[in-house]
Amino acid sequence: MSHSAISRRCRANGPWRRLMLGVVMLTNGTPTRYQLGRAALVHAGADAMITGVEAARIHGVRRLPPDSRVHVLIPHTRRVATRGFAVVERTIHLPEPLVINGLPVAPLARALIDAAHRMDKLSDVRAMITDAVQRQLCHPRELRHELEQGTTIGSALPRIVVEEMDRGVRAAARAWAAQVGRQSKLPEPQWNVELRDGFGALLGVADAYWPDIGLAWAVDAPDFRLDPTGYGRATRERARLAAAGVVVVHTPPVQLRNDPAAVVSDLRAGYVRAVSRPPPDVRTRLGRAAA
């Protein structure tokens, strides 16, 4: 059709509506969120996907800031500008999209971080991310991955929120560990202990330590660390402690909460192993007592 024919149909009383230059809706009503998403994708072109607040809404996140725009990602080699309600972002880290209700959508963790990069209120970022994590729509591990591989511009607020989650999980894990330790009926350990070799070099940190027999208990939580090297560091600590003769029992926080009986069994088995061997030559430095 000619430009003039399209323009006639897009007049105030015409049957069509121009959503932006080059994108026409073949009705004259108020566009739905779905239609705005389709229009933004048409404008952005091939390989585009919805991200940000609109993608989070499509994924089912409820606590979102008001935003009438549609944020879309495109490959960094493309040249498409932001226009009207379609916010176009070029990226070298283009994720594999999910198709939800016929729309290509960025994975939720990426959508949340992209949304947070453009938000200026910590309370809004906290509400959005907390809603997604608490309802198990997204895992903190996925959020950290997106933070680490993406730009640092605009990342301060989502980093604060993920760090808050980290502290909350660790506080809860300490409380669960103290309760399970009492249930084990083992002698009272030292809590939050640095373990060092005979030369004073740090071997690792134990949440609980029985110095008379050389039994260490570590509540591992690599899933809640912002530092992407955290898991590797924990593995190296485990190897150093084992080489020094320390028996180490490792427990994920979720097991403390969901299966404390299994943790008690692991601690008792570790205690038996430690008693059967000479105590290691390990020095300790106490931290704070467990809550």
mmCIF file of C-alpha atoms in Angstrom:
data_model
loop_
_atom_site.group_PDB
_atom_site.id
_atom_site.type_symbol
_atom_site.label_atom_id
_atom_site.label_comp_id
_atom_site.label_asym_id
_atom_site.label_seq_id
_atom_site.Cartn_x
_atom_site.Cartn_y
_atom_site.Cartn_z
ATOM 1 C CA MET A 1 0.000 0.000 0.000
ATOM 2 C CA SER A 2 1.117 3.558 -0.610
ATOM 3 C CA HIS A 3 2.106 5.852 2.244
ATOM 4 C CA SER A 4 -0.875 8.054 1.524
ATOM 5 C CA ALA A 5 -3.308 5.104 1.721
ATOM 6 C CA ILE A 6 -1.840 4.029 5.055
ATOM 7 C CA SER A 7 -1.945 7.589 6.363
ATOM 8 C CA ARG A 8 -5.667 7.905 5.455
ATOM 9 C CA ARG A 9 -6.478 4.753 7.383
ATOM 10 C CA CYS A 10 -4.475 6.000 10.409
ATOM 11 C CA ARG A 11 -6.395 9.273 10.792
ATOM 12 C CA ALA A 12 -8.269 9.951 14.003
ATOM 13 C CA ASN A 13 -11.486 8.325 12.748
ATOM 14 C CA GLY A 14 -9.803 5.760 10.557
ATOM 15 C CA PRO A 15 -9.770 1.977 11.043
ATOM 16 C CA TRP A 16 -6.045 1.740 11.831
ATOM 17 C CA ARG A 17 -3.645 3.274 14.340
ATOM 18 C CA ARG A 18 0.002 4.185 13.845
ATOM 19 C CA LEU A 19 1.922 3.040 16.944
ATOM 20 C CA MET A 20 5.242 4.459 15.729
ATOM 21 C CA LEU A 21 6.884 5.289 12.433
ATOM 22 C CA GLY A 22 6.771 2.156 10.334
ATOM 23 C CA VAL A 23 4.510 0.160 12.669
ATOM 24 C CA VAL A 24 0.738 0.174 12.207
ATOM 25 C CA MET A 25 -1.925 -1.576 14.266
ATOM 26 C CA LEU A 26 -4.832 -2.739 12.133
ATOM 27 C CA THR A 27 -7.413 -1.530 14.654
ATOM 28 C CA ASN A 28 -8.037 1.903 16.113
ATOM 29 C CA GLY A 29 -8.472 0.965 19.780
ATOM 30 C CA THR A 30 -6.106 1.293 22.698
ATOM 31 C CA PRO A 31 -3.258 -1.193 22.224
ATOM 32 C CA THR A 32 -2.866 -3.956 24.797
ATOM 33 C CA ARG A 33 0.443 -4.750 26.491
ATOM 34 C CA TYR A 34 0.751 -7.714 24.140
ATOM 35 C CA GLN A 35 0.252 -5.489 21.078
ATOM 36 C CA LEU A 36 2.801 -2.971 22.344
ATOM 37 C CA GLY A 37 5.271 -5.801 22.817
ATOM 38 C CA ARG A 38 4.640 -7.063 19.281
ATOM 39 C CA ALA A 39 5.055 -3.552 17.912
ATOM 40 C CA ALA A 40 8.375 -3.024 19.726
ATOM 41 C CA LEU A 41 9.658 -6.334 18.357
ATOM 42 C CA VAL A 42 8.578 -5.425 14.819
ATOM 43 C CA HIS A 43 10.413 -2.126 15.150
ATOM 44 C CA ALA A 44 13.553 -3.789 16.547
ATOM 45 C CA GLY A 45 13.671 -6.429 13.801
ATOM 46 C CA ALA A 46 14.995 -9.965 13.629
ATOM 47 C CA ASP A 47 16.552 -11.604 16.708
ATOM 48 C CA ALA A 48 15.037 -9.026 19.057
ATOM 49 C CA MET A 49 13.572 -10.039 22.419
ATOM 50 C CA ILE A 50 11.699 -8.287 25.203
ATOM 51 C CA THR A 51 13.562 -7.647 28.457
ATOM 52 C CA GLY A 52 13.282 -5.328 31.455
ATOM 53 C CA VAL A 53 10.059 -4.596 33.302
ATOM 54 C CA GLU A 54 7.787 -5.834 30.529
ATOM 55 C CA ALA A 55 9.623 -9.160 30.308
ATOM 56 C CA ALA A 56 9.441 -9.519 34.101
ATOM 57 C CA ARG A 57 5.686 -8.944 33.875
ATOM 58 C CA ILE A 58 5.376 -11.618 31.201
ATOM 59 C CA HIS A 59 7.342 -14.033 33.433
ATOM 60 C CA GLY A 60 4.827 -13.424 36.217
ATOM 61 C CA VAL A 61 6.610 -10.980 38.534
ATOM 62 C CA ARG A 62 3.997 -8.892 40.330
ATOM 63 C CA ARG A 63 5.762 -6.158 42.250
ATOM 64 C CA LEU A 64 6.917 -3.981 39.392
ATOM 65 C CA PRO A 65 7.279 -0.222 38.962
ATOM 66 C CA PRO A 66 4.903 1.463 36.514
ATOM 67 C CA ASP A 67 6.514 1.590 33.084
ATOM 68 C CA SER A 68 4.689 2.035 29.797
ATOM 69 C CA ARG A 69 7.813 1.406 27.723
ATOM 70 C CA VAL A 70 8.871 -1.889 26.156
ATOM 71 C CA HIS A 71 12.580 -2.606 26.522
ATOM 72 C CA VAL A 72 14.013 -4.843 23.798
ATOM 73 C CA LEU A 73 17.454 -6.343 23.216
ATOM 74 C CA ILE A 74 19.063 -6.679 19.796
ATOM 75 C CA PRO A 75 22.486 -7.978 18.629
ATOM 76 C CA HIS A 76 25.225 -5.372 18.959
ATOM 77 C CA THR A 77 25.851 -5.473 15.213
ATOM 78 C CA ARG A 78 22.348 -4.157 14.477
ATOM 79 C CA ARG A 79 21.570 -0.463 14.074
ATOM 80 C CA VAL A 80 18.058 0.245 15.343
ATOM 81 C CA ALA A 81 17.292 3.322 17.422
ATOM 82 C CA THR A 82 14.938 3.777 20.360
ATOM 83 C CA ARG A 83 11.636 5.188 19.160
ATOM 84 C CA GLY A 84 8.515 6.095 21.110
ATOM 85 C CA PHE A 85 7.706 3.459 23.706
ATOM 86 C CA ALA A 86 10.226 0.971 22.241
ATOM 87 C CA VAL A 87 13.526 1.224 24.145
ATOM 88 C CA VAL A 88 16.158 -0.556 22.076
ATOM 89 C CA GLU A 89 19.400 -1.803 23.622
ATOM 90 C CA ARG A 90 22.270 -3.318 21.662
ATOM 91 C CA THR A 91 24.222 -6.021 23.506
ATOM 92 C CA ILE A 92 27.114 -8.394 22.911
ATOM 93 C CA HIS A 93 25.638 -10.733 25.552
ATOM 94 C CA LEU A 94 22.409 -11.646 23.815
ATOM 95 C CA PRO A 95 20.759 -14.489 25.763
ATOM 96 C CA GLU A 96 18.745 -17.350 24.336
ATOM 97 C CA PRO A 97 15.131 -16.135 24.457
ATOM 98 C CA LEU A 98 12.155 -17.953 25.883
ATOM 99 C CA VAL A 99 8.925 -17.868 23.916
ATOM 100 C CA ILE A 100 6.004 -16.983 26.185
ATOM 101 C CA ASN A 101 2.565 -16.445 24.659
ATOM 102 C CA GLY A 102 4.212 -16.142 21.263
ATOM 103 C CA LEU A 103 6.665 -13.424 22.330
ATOM 104 C CA PRO A 104 10.453 -13.910 22.518
ATOM 105 C CA VAL A 105 11.428 -12.896 26.052
ATOM 106 C CA ALA A 106 14.790 -12.710 27.819
ATOM 107 C CA PRO A 107 15.321 -15.146 30.730
ATOM 108 C CA LEU A 108 13.953 -13.684 33.938
ATOM 109 C CA ALA A 109 17.306 -13.061 35.653
ATOM 110 C CA ARG A 110 18.502 -11.055 32.650
ATOM 111 C CA ALA A 111 15.194 -9.192 32.470
ATOM 112 C CA LEU A 112 15.369 -8.238 36.161
ATOM 113 C CA ILE A 113 18.936 -6.955 35.939
ATOM 114 C CA ASP A 114 18.174 -5.055 32.729
ATOM 115 C CA ALA A 115 15.166 -3.487 34.455
ATOM 116 C CA ALA A 116 17.160 -2.622 37.586
ATOM 117 C CA HIS A 117 19.859 -0.908 35.511
ATOM 118 C CA ARG A 118 17.267 1.673 34.464
ATOM 119 C CA MET A 119 15.652 2.157 37.895
ATOM 120 C CA ASP A 120 16.678 4.797 40.430
ATOM 121 C CA LYS A 121 14.813 3.721 43.577
ATOM 122 C CA LEU A 122 16.286 1.000 45.766
ATOM 123 C CA SER A 123 12.847 0.185 47.158
ATOM 124 C CA ASP A 124 11.531 -0.569 43.661
ATOM 125 C CA VAL A 125 14.517 -2.776 42.799
ATOM 126 C CA ARG A 126 14.236 -4.592 46.131
ATOM 127 C CA ALA A 127 10.496 -5.222 45.720
ATOM 128 C CA MET A 128 10.889 -6.515 42.170
ATOM 129 C CA ILE A 129 13.820 -8.867 42.792
ATOM 130 C CA THR A 130 12.539 -10.097 46.150
ATOM 131 C CA ASP A 131 9.162 -10.963 44.636
ATOM 132 C CA ALA A 132 10.812 -13.020 41.901
ATOM 133 C CA VAL A 133 13.159 -14.889 44.268
ATOM 134 C CA GLN A 134 10.676 -15.522 47.069
ATOM 135 C CA ARG A 135 8.156 -16.955 44.616
ATOM 136 C CA GLN A 136 10.939 -19.139 43.155
ATOM 137 C CA LEU A 137 10.672 -17.628 39.701
ATOM 138 C CA CYS A 138 14.389 -16.887 39.754
ATOM 139 C CA HIS A 139 17.457 -17.972 41.754
ATOM 140 C CA PRO A 140 20.016 -15.561 43.274
ATOM 141 C CA ARG A 141 22.756 -17.529 41.482
ATOM 142 C CA GLU A 142 21.257 -16.503 38.130
ATOM 143 C CA LEU A 143 21.078 -12.871 39.206
ATOM 144 C CA ARG A 144 24.735 -12.869 40.248
ATOM 145 C CA HIS A 145 25.734 -14.394 36.920
ATOM 146 C CA GLU A 146 24.002 -11.577 35.050
ATOM 147 C CA LEU A 147 25.576 -8.953 37.326
ATOM 148 C CA GLU A 148 29.059 -10.338 36.790
ATOM 149 C CA GLN A 149 28.907 -10.655 33.006
ATOM 150 C CA GLY A 150 27.004 -7.420 32.357
ATOM 151 C CA THR A 151 27.950 -3.760 32.538
ATOM 152 C CA THR A 152 28.715 -2.154 35.882
ATOM 153 C CA ILE A 153 26.771 0.951 34.850
ATOM 154 C CA GLY A 154 23.548 0.982 36.831
ATOM 155 C CA SER A 155 24.461 -2.192 38.740
ATOM 156 C CA ALA A 156 24.807 -0.635 42.209
ATOM 157 C CA LEU A 157 21.170 -1.054 43.277
ATOM 158 C CA PRO A 158 20.711 -4.709 42.206
ATOM 159 C CA ARG A 159 24.064 -5.564 43.828
ATOM 160 C CA ILE A 160 22.828 -4.105 47.106
ATOM 161 C CA VAL A 161 19.685 -6.236 46.924
ATOM 162 C CA VAL A 162 21.563 -9.469 46.160
ATOM 163 C CA GLU A 163 24.041 -8.733 48.962
ATOM 164 C CA GLU A 164 21.082 -8.266 51.315
ATOM 165 C CA MET A 165 19.830 -11.694 50.305
ATOM 166 C CA ASP A 166 23.282 -13.127 50.955
ATOM 167 C CA ARG A 167 23.395 -11.693 54.480
ATOM 168 C CA GLY A 168 19.866 -12.857 55.234
ATOM 169 C CA VAL A 169 20.553 -16.405 54.119
ATOM 170 C CA ARG A 170 23.771 -16.585 56.126
ATOM 171 C CA ALA A 171 22.059 -15.269 59.267
ATOM 172 C CA ALA A 172 19.337 -17.878 58.886
ATOM 173 C CA ALA A 173 21.930 -20.592 58.215
ATOM 174 C CA ARG A 174 23.817 -19.709 61.421
ATOM 175 C CA ALA A 175 20.618 -20.018 63.449
ATOM 176 C CA TRP A 176 19.724 -23.355 61.815
ATOM 177 C CA ALA A 177 23.281 -24.635 62.413
ATOM 178 C CA ALA A 178 23.149 -23.784 66.125
ATOM 179 C CA GLN A 179 19.845 -25.631 66.462
ATOM 180 C CA VAL A 180 21.078 -28.713 64.582
ATOM 181 C CA GLY A 181 24.286 -28.689 66.616
ATOM 182 C CA ARG A 182 22.257 -28.955 69.805
ATOM 183 C CA GLN A 183 20.188 -31.787 68.322
ATOM 184 C CA SER A 184 23.342 -33.759 67.508
ATOM 185 C CA LYS A 185 24.135 -34.192 71.246
ATOM 186 C CA LEU A 186 27.835 -33.772 70.402
ATOM 187 C CA PRO A 187 30.098 -31.770 72.728
ATOM 188 C CA GLU A 188 29.790 -28.008 72.337
ATOM 189 C CA PRO A 189 32.110 -26.831 69.525
ATOM 190 C CA GLN A 190 33.883 -23.547 68.990
ATOM 191 C CA TRP A 191 31.873 -21.391 66.562
ATOM 192 C CA ASN A 192 33.137 -19.349 63.631
ATOM 193 C CA VAL A 193 36.787 -20.391 63.820
ATOM 194 C CA GLU A 194 39.806 -19.618 61.651
ATOM 195 C CA LEU A 195 42.001 -22.690 61.208
ATOM 196 C CA ARG A 196 45.726 -22.137 60.634
ATOM 197 C CA ASP A 197 48.684 -24.449 60.183
ATOM 198 C CA GLY A 198 51.759 -24.586 62.415
ATOM 199 C CA PHE A 199 53.305 -21.632 60.554
ATOM 200 C CA GLY A 200 50.209 -19.465 60.964
ATOM 201 C CA ALA A 201 49.009 -19.733 57.359
ATOM 202 C CA LEU A 202 45.223 -19.717 56.967
ATOM 203 C CA LEU A 203 43.813 -23.101 56.009
ATOM 204 C CA GLY A 204 40.154 -22.156 56.056
ATOM 205 C CA VAL A 205 37.225 -21.031 58.186
ATOM 206 C CA ALA A 206 34.854 -23.411 59.980
ATOM 207 C CA ASP A 207 31.381 -22.498 61.162
ATOM 208 C CA ALA A 208 31.977 -24.954 64.021
ATOM 209 C CA TYR A 209 35.131 -26.749 65.166
ATOM 210 C CA TRP A 210 35.836 -29.492 67.715
ATOM 211 C CA PRO A 211 39.527 -28.810 68.490
ATOM 212 C CA ASP A 212 40.128 -31.879 70.648
ATOM 213 C CA ILE A 213 39.518 -34.214 67.701
ATOM 214 C CA GLY A 214 39.991 -31.983 64.638
ATOM 215 C CA LEU A 215 36.410 -31.997 63.314
ATOM 216 C CA ALA A 216 35.291 -28.965 61.292
ATOM 217 C CA TRP A 217 31.766 -28.163 60.137
ATOM 218 C CA ALA A 218 31.274 -25.838 57.182
ATOM 219 C CA VAL A 219 27.858 -24.573 56.178
ATOM 220 C CA ASP A 220 28.493 -24.051 52.479
ATOM 221 C CA ALA A 221 26.500 -21.398 50.674
ATOM 222 C CA PRO A 222 28.189 -20.749 47.317
ATOM 223 C CA ASP A 223 24.776 -20.113 45.760
ATOM 224 C CA PHE A 224 24.466 -16.927 47.790
ATOM 225 C CA ARG A 225 27.898 -15.401 47.182
ATOM 226 C CA LEU A 226 28.352 -12.429 44.903
ATOM 227 C CA ASP A 227 31.979 -13.417 44.407
ATOM 228 C CA PRO A 228 31.965 -15.815 41.414
ATOM 229 C CA THR A 229 35.182 -17.404 42.737
ATOM 230 C CA GLY A 230 33.518 -18.295 46.048
ATOM 231 C CA TYR A 231 32.799 -21.893 45.196
ATOM 232 C CA GLY A 232 36.341 -22.498 43.933
ATOM 233 C CA ARG A 233 37.773 -20.923 47.063
ATOM 234 C CA ALA A 234 35.655 -23.217 49.255
ATOM 235 C CA THR A 235 36.930 -26.227 47.317
ATOM 236 C CA ARG A 236 40.546 -25.163 47.840
ATOM 237 C CA GLU A 237 39.899 -24.641 51.565
ATOM 238 C CA ARG A 238 38.444 -28.150 51.767
ATOM 239 C CA ALA A 239 41.588 -29.602 50.157
ATOM 240 C CA ARG A 240 43.936 -27.680 52.493
ATOM 241 C CA LEU A 241 42.027 -28.755 55.605
ATOM 242 C CA ALA A 242 41.938 -32.385 54.502
ATOM 243 C CA ALA A 243 45.693 -32.302 53.806
ATOM 244 C CA ALA A 244 46.239 -30.940 57.333
ATOM 245 C CA GLY A 245 44.331 -33.887 58.787
ATOM 246 C CA VAL A 246 41.090 -32.054 59.608
ATOM 247 C CA VAL A 247 37.851 -33.998 59.101
ATOM 248 C CA VAL A 248 35.388 -31.634 57.450
ATOM 249 C CA VAL A 249 31.606 -32.032 57.242
ATOM 250 C CA HIS A 250 30.051 -29.807 54.576
ATOM 251 C CA THR A 251 26.350 -28.907 54.717
ATOM 252 C CA PRO A 252 24.305 -26.742 52.329
ATOM 253 C CA PRO A 253 21.942 -24.309 54.122
ATOM 254 C CA VAL A 254 18.878 -25.804 52.428
ATOM 255 C CA GLN A 255 19.647 -29.175 54.047
ATOM 256 C CA LEU A 256 19.806 -27.535 57.477
ATOM 257 C CA ARG A 257 16.279 -26.301 56.913
ATOM 258 C CA ASN A 258 14.724 -29.251 55.083
ATOM 259 C CA ASP A 259 16.514 -32.316 56.454
ATOM 260 C CA PRO A 260 18.163 -31.592 59.822
ATOM 261 C CA ALA A 261 18.108 -35.305 60.767
ATOM 262 C CA ALA A 262 20.443 -36.083 57.844
ATOM 263 C CA VAL A 263 22.779 -33.288 58.961
ATOM 264 C CA VAL A 264 22.835 -34.698 62.512
ATOM 265 C CA SER A 265 23.737 -38.099 61.043
ATOM 266 C CA ASP A 266 26.545 -36.545 58.968
ATOM 267 C CA LEU A 267 27.948 -34.721 62.013
ATOM 268 C CA ARG A 268 27.918 -37.856 64.153
ATOM 269 C CA ALA A 269 29.622 -39.866 61.401
ATOM 270 C CA GLY A 270 32.238 -37.135 61.019
ATOM 271 C CA TYR A 271 32.783 -37.136 64.767
ATOM 272 C CA VAL A 272 33.413 -40.909 64.722
ATOM 273 C CA ARG A 273 35.935 -40.515 61.863
ATOM 274 C CA ALA A 274 37.745 -37.704 63.649
ATOM 275 C CA VAL A 275 37.954 -39.607 66.961
ATOM 276 C CA SER A 276 39.579 -42.555 65.201
ATOM 277 C CA ARG A 277 42.622 -40.543 64.068
ATOM 278 C CA PRO A 278 45.217 -38.385 65.852
ATOM 279 C CA PRO A 279 44.185 -34.723 66.225
ATOM 280 C CA PRO A 280 45.810 -32.471 63.618
ATOM 281 C CA ASP A 281 48.394 -29.806 64.338
ATOM 282 C CA VAL A 282 46.043 -26.895 63.700
ATOM 283 C CA ARG A 283 45.822 -23.544 65.441
ATOM 284 C CA THR A 284 42.515 -21.771 65.936
ATOM 285 C CA ARG A 285 41.376 -18.186 66.164
ATOM 286 C CA LEU A 286 37.855 -17.680 67.465
ATOM 287 C CA GLY A 287 35.301 -15.400 65.889
ATOM 288 C CA ARG A 288 31.866 -14.437 67.144
ATOM 289 C CA ALA A 289 29.703 -17.047 68.834
ATOM 290 C CA ALA A 290 26.810 -18.437 66.842
ATOM 291 C CA ALA A 291 23.439 -16.820 67.383
#
